[in-house]
Coordinates of C-alpha atoms in Angstrom, one line a residue:
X1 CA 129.7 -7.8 120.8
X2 CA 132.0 -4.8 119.5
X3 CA 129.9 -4.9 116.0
X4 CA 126.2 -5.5 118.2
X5 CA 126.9 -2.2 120.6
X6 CA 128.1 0.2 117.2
X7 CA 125.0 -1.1 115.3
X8 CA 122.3 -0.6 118.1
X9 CA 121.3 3.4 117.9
X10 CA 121.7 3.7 121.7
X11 CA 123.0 1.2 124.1
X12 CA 122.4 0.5 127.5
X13 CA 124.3 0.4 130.4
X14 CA 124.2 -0.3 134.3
X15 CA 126.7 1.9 135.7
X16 CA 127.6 1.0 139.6
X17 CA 128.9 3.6 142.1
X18 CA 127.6 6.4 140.3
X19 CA 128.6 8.6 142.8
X20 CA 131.8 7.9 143.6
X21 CA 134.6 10.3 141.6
X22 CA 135.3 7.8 138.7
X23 CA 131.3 7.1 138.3
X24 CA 130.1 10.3 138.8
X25 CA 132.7 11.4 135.9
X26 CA 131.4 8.4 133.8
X27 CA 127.6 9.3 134.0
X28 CA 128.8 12.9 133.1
X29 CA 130.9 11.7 130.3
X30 CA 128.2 9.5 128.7
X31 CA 125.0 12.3 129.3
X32 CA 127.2 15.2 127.6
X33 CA 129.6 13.5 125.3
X34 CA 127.7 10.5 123.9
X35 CA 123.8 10.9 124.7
X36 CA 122.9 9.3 121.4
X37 CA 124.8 6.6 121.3
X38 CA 124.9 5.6 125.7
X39 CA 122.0 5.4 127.4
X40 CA 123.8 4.9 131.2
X41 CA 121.9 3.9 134.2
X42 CA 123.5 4.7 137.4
X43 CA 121.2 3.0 140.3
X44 CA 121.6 3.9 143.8
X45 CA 122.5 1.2 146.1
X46 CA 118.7 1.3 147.6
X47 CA 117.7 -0.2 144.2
X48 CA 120.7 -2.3 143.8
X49 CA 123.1 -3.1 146.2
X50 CA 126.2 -5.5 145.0
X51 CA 126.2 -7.0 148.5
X52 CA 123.0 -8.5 147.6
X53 CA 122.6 -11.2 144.5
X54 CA 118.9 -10.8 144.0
X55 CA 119.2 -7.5 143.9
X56 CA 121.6 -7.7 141.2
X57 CA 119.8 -10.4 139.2
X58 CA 116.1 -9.1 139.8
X59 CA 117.9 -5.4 138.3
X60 CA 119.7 -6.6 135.0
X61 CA 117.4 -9.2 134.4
X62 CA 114.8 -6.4 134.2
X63 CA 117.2 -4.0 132.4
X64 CA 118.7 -5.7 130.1
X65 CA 121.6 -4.2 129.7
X66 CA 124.1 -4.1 126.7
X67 CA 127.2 -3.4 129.3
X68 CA 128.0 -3.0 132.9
X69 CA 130.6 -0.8 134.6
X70 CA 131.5 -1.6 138.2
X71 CA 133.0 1.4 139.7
X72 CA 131.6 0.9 143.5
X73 CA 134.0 0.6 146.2
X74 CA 133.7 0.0 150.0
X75 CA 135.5 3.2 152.4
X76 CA 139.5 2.8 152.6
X77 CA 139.2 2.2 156.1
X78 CA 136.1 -0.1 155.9
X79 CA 136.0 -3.8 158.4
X80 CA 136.9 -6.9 156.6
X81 CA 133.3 -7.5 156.2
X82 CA 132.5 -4.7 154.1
X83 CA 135.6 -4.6 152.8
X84 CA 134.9 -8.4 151.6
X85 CA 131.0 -8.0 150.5
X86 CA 131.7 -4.6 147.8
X87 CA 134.9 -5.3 146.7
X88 CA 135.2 -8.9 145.8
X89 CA 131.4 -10.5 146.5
X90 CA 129.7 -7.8 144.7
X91 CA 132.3 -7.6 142.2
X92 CA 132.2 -11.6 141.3
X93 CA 128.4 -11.1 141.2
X94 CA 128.1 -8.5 138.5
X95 CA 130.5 -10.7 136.5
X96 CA 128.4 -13.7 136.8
X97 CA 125.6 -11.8 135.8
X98 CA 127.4 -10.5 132.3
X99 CA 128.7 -13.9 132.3
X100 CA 125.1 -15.1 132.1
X101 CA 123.5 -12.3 129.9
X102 CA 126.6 -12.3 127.5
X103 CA 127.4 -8.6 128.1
X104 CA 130.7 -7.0 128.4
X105 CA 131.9 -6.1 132.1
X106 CA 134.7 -2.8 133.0
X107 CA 135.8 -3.1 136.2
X108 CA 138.0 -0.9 137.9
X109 CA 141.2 -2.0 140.4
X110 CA 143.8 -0.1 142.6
X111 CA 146.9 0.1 142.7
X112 CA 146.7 -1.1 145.8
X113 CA 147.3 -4.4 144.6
X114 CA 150.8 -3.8 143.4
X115 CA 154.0 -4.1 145.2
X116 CA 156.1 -1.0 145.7
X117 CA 158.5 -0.6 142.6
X118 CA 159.3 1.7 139.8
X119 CA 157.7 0.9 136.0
X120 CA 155.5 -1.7 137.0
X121 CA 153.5 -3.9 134.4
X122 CA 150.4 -5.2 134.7
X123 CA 151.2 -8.8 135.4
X124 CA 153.1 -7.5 138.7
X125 CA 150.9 -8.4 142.0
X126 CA 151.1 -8.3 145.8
X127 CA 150.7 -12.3 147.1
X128 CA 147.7 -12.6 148.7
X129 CA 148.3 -12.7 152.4
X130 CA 146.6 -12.1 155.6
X131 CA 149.2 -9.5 156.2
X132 CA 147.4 -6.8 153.3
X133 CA 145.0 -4.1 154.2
X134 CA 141.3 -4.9 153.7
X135 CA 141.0 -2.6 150.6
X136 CA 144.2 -4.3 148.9
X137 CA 142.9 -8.0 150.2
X138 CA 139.5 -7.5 148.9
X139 CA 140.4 -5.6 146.0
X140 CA 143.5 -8.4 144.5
X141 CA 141.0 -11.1 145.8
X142 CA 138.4 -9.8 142.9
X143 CA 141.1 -9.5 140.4
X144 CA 142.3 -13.0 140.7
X145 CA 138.7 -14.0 141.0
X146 CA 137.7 -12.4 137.2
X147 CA 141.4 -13.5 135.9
X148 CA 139.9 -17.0 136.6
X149 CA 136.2 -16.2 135.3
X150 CA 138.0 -14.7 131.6
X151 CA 140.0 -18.4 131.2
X152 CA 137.3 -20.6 133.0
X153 CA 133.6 -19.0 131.8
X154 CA 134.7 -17.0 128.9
X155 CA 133.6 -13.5 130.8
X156 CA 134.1 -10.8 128.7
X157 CA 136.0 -8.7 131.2
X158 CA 138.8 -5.8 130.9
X159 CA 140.2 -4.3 134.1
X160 CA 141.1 -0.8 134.4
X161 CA 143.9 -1.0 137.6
X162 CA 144.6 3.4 138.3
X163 CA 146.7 4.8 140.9
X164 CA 146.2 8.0 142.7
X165 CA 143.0 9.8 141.6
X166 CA 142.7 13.7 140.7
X167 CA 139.5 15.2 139.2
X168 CA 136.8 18.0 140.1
X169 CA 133.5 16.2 141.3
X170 CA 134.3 14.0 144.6
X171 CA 132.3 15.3 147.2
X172 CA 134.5 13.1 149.8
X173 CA 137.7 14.6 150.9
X174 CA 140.0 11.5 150.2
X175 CA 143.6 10.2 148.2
X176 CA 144.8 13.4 146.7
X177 CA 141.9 15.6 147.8
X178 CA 142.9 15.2 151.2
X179 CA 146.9 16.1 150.7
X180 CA 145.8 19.5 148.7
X181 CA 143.0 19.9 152.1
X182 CA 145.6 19.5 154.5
X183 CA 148.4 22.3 153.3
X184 CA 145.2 24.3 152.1
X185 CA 144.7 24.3 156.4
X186 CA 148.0 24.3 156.6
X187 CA 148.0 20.9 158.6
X188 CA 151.3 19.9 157.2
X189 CA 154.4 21.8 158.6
X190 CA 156.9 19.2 157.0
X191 CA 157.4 17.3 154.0
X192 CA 155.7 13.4 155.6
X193 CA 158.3 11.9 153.0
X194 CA 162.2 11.7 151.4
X195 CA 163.8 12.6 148.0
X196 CA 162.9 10.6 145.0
X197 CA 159.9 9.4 145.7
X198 CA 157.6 9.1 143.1
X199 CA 153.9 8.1 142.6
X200 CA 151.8 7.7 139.6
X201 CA 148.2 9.5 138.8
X202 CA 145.2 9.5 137.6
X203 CA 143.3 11.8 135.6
X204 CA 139.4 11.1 136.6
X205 CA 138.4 13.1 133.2
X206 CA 140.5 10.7 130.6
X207 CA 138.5 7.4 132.4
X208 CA 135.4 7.9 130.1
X209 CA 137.5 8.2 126.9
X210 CA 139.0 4.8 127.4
X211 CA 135.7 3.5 128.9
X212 CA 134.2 4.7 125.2
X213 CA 136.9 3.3 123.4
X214 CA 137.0 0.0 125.1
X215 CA 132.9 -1.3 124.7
X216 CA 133.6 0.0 121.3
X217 CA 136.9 -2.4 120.2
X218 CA 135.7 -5.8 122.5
X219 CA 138.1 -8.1 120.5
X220 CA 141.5 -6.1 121.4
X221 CA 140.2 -5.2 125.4
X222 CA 138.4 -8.3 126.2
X223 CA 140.2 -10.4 129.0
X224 CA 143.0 -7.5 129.8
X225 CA 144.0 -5.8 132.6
X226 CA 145.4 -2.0 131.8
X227 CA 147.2 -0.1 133.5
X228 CA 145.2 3.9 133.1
X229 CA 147.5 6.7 134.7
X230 CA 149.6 9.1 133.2
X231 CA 152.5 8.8 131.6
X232 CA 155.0 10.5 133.4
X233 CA 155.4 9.9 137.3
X234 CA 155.4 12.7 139.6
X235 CA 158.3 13.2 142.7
X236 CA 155.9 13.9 145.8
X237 CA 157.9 16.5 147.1
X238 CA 157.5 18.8 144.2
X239 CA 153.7 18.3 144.0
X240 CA 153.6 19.5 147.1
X241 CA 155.9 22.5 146.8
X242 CA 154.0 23.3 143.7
X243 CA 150.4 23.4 145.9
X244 CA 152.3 25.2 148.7
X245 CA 153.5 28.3 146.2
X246 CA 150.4 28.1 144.0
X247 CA 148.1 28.8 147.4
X248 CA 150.6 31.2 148.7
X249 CA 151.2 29.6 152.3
X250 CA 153.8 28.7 154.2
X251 CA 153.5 25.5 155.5
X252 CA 155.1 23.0 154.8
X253 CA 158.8 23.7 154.9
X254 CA 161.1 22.1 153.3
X255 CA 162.5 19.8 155.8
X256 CA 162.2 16.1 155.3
X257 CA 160.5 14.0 158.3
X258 CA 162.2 10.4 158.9
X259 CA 159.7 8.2 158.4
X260 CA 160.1 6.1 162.2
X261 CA 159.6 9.7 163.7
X262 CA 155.8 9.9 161.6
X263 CA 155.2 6.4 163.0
X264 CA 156.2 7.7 166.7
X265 CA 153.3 10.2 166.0
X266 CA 151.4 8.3 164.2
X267 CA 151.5 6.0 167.5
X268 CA 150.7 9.3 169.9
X269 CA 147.8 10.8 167.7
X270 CA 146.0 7.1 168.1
X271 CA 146.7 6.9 171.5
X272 CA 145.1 10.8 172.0
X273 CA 141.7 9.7 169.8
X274 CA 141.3 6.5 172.5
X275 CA 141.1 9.1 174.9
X276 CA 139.0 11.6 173.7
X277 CA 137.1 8.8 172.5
X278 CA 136.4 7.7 176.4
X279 CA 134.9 11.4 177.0
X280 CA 132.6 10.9 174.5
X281 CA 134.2 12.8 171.5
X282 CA 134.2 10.9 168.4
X283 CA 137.7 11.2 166.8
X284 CA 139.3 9.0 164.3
X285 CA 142.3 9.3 162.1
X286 CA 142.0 10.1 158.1
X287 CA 141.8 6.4 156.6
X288 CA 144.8 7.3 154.3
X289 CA 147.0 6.9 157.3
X290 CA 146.7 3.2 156.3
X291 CA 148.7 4.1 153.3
X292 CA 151.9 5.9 155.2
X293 CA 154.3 3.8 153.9
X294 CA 153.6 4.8 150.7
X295 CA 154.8 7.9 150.7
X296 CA 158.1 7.0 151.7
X297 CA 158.0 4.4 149.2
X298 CA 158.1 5.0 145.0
X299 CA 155.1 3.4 143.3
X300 CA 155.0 4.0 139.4
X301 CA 153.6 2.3 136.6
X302 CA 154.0 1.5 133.4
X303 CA 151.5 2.8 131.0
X304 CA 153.1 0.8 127.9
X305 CA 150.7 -1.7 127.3
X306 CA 147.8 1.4 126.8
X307 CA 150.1 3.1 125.1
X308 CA 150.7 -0.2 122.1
X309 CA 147.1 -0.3 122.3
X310 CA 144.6 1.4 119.8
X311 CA 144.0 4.3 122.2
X312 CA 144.7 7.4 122.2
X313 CA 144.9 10.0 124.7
X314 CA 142.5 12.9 124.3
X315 CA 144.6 15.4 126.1
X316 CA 148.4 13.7 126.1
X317 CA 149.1 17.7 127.3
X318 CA 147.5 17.3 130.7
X319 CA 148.5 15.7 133.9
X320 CA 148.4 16.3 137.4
X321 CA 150.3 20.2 137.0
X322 CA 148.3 21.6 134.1
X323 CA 144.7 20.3 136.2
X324 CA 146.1 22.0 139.2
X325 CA 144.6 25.8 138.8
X326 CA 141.6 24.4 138.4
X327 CA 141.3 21.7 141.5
X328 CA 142.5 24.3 143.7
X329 CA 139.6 27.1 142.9
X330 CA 137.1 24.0 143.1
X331 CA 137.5 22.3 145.9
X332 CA 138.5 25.8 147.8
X333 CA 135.2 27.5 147.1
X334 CA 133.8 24.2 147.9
X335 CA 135.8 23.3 151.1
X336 CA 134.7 27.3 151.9
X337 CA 130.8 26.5 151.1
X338 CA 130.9 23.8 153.1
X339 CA 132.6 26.1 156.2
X340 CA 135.7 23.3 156.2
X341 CA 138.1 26.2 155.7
X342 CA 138.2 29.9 156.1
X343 CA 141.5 31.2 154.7
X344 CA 140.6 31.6 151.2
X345 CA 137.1 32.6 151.6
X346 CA 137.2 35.8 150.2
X347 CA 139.5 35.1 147.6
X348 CA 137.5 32.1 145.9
X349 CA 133.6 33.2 146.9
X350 CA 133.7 36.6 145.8
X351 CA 129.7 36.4 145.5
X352 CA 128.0 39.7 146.6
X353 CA 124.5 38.4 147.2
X354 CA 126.4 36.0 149.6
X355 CA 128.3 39.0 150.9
X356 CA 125.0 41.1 151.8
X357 CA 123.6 37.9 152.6
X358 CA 126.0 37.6 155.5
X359 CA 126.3 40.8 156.6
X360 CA 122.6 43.2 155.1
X361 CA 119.6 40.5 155.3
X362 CA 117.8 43.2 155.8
X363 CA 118.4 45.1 152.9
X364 CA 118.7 41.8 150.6
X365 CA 115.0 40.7 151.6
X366 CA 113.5 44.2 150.7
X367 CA 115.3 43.7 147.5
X368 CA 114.3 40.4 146.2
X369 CA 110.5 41.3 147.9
X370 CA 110.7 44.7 145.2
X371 CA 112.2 42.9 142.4
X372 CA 112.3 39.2 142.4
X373 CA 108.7 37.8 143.6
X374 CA 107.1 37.8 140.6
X375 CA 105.7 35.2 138.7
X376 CA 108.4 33.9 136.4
X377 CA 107.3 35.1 132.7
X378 CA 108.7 32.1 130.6
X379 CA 106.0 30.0 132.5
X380 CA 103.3 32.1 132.1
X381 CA 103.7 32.2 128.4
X382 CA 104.0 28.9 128.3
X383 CA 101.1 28.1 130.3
X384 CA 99.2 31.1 128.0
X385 CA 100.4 29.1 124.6
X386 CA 98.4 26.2 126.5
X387 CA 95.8 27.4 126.8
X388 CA 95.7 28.6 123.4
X389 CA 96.0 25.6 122.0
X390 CA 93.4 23.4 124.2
X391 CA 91.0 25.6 123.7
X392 CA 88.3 24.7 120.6
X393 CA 88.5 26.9 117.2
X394 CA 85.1 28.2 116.8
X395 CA 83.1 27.8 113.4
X396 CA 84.6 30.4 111.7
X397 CA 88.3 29.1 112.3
X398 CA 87.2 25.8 111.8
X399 CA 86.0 26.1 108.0
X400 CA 89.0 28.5 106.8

């Protein structure tokens, strides 16, 4: 399959959850980086939605594709039904399909699944019980379900497991995101965890590299699961120190919150939603709160297997630090576009056509009606070179 996807000039693949951070850097990866070699498409879930077989089979059986990449996921905070239908049905229905058409299949897991720990390998697992969050359930179901498909029905599978997430491009305020959001509004006036802790990350922008790399070397990635995060872990407390003096605030302090005391609130906040809830006001908790434990508790793994492997990082320089400057100033001016926060307005949208704008309409209409109405004048020499060129050569023209 490795020797059928380098010999083809451009192969094609069904990328799901093209929106999502991971797919949306995916689709960018493979339309910038590789155009002549990937052709990638990314369907919406109106055209194909994993909770739906036919959908699925009517789709590839009309594409054809050479790969597929299942990056779709249901909301953290989804019901057990939704939970159920993206993460594990419409993940064991894309694999039957590549099963079926022979094609390679890159699906991506959580960490979610793992146990809480320090260096864990890839064979480490949560037992599936009742007890698990829907996301973790539905998510260890799927692996378990393609661990079986890769010994049973000889699915050419490789599982990318990643932890925590960073990365420009995610339009939802979610894992990471939301942490640098909430000292950005300065919604944290404690550290929400204790010494030591540690977690690992993600960088969304190495995912395409070892996306590339693995459709390209089938034989060593085929029926593995990976571990893709960096290196080195980070202590939680320092991250967020580090965001707090690189956005110049004050909150939080440095005073360390027992974690029955964030349960106690955690307990009051639900109790005030139910209320406000019964006048009418929709208010729910972020769905990370699901995760609270885990920042009390150290979650690292071990990146050793990738590392043994024939890949190799494209940027062993950057992690979570070095991306920093450059998260903050997007997802300010974006939080700030978007009117989610006000504090660093002026200091990330520094735009004076949106200064006048906001403050001389007036004067900004009578300026764009004495300057900027006119008819564009790449078009009309383009639609001038048209017309040159459908129009008949006389006699004259015609003979020379």
């Amino acid at each position: 399959m490795a020797q059928a996807l380098s010999q083809k000039k451009r192969s094609l693949g069904v990328l799901i959850g093209g929106s999502g951070l991971i797919g949306g850097t995916l689709a960018y990866y493979f339309k910038t980086q590789a155009p002549d070699d990937f052709d990638i498409r990314a369907p919406s879930s109106k055209k194909l939605s994993v909770r739906n077989a036919q959908d699925i089979i009517v789709y590839l059986k009309r594409a054809r594709p050479d790969f597929v990449i299942n990056a779709a996921m249901a909301s953290l905070d989804s019901d057990a039904q939704l939970a159920f239908e993206v993460n594990y049905l419409g993940c064991v229905n894309l694999a039957r399909a590549c099963c079926a058409l022979k094609i390679p299949y890159i699906h991506f897991s959580s960490a979610a699944v793992l146990p809480h720990g320090e260096n864990l390998a890839e064979e480490d697992q949560l037992p599936l019980t009742p007890g698990l969050s829907n996301y973790a359930k539905s998510k260890l179901m799927a692996e378990k379900t393609l661990e079986h498909m890769m010994r049973h029905q000889g699915l050419d599978c490789t599982i990318i497991r990643v932890s925590i997430v960073y990365g420009e491009h995610d339009h939802k305020i979610q894992g990471f995101h939301r942490l640098l959001f909430a000292i950005a509004d300065e919604a944290v006036p404690c550290l929400f965890t204790k010494r030591g802790v540690q977690h690992s990350y993600t960088s969304a922008a190495k995912i395409p590299y070892f996306v590339h790399h693995a459709l390209l070397h089938r034989e060593e990635f085929s029926g593995q699961t990976y571990h893709f995060a960096d290196p080195e872990p980070v202590p939680l407390d320092d991250l967020i120190l580090t965001i707090r003096a690189y956005l110049e605030v004050k909150l939080p302090r440095e005073i360390y919150v027992p974690y029955p005391v964030v349960i106690a609130g955690k307990f009051f906040l639900e109790r005030i939603a139910g209320l406000l809830n019964g006048f009418g006001i929709t208010a729910r908790l972020p769905p990370e709160y699901m995760f609270l434990k885990n920042v009390y508790l150290s979650q690292t793994l071990s990146v050793e297997k990738l590392r043994r492997s024939s890949f190799v990082d494209p940027a062993p320089e950057e992690n979570i630090y070095t991306r920093l400057p450059r998260l903050v100033i997007y997802y300010l001016t974006r939080w700030a576009h978007l009117n989610l926060i006000t504090r660093f307005r002026d200091q990330f949208i520094g735009n004076e056509l949106a200064n006048d704008f906001l403050r001389h309409p007036d004067a900004l209409l009578g300026s764009v009606h004495a300057d900027s109405t006119a008819p564009w004048p790449a078009l009309l020499q383009t639609d001038e070179l048209a017309d040159v060129v459908s129009e008949p050569a006389d006699d004259g023209e015609a003979d020379s």
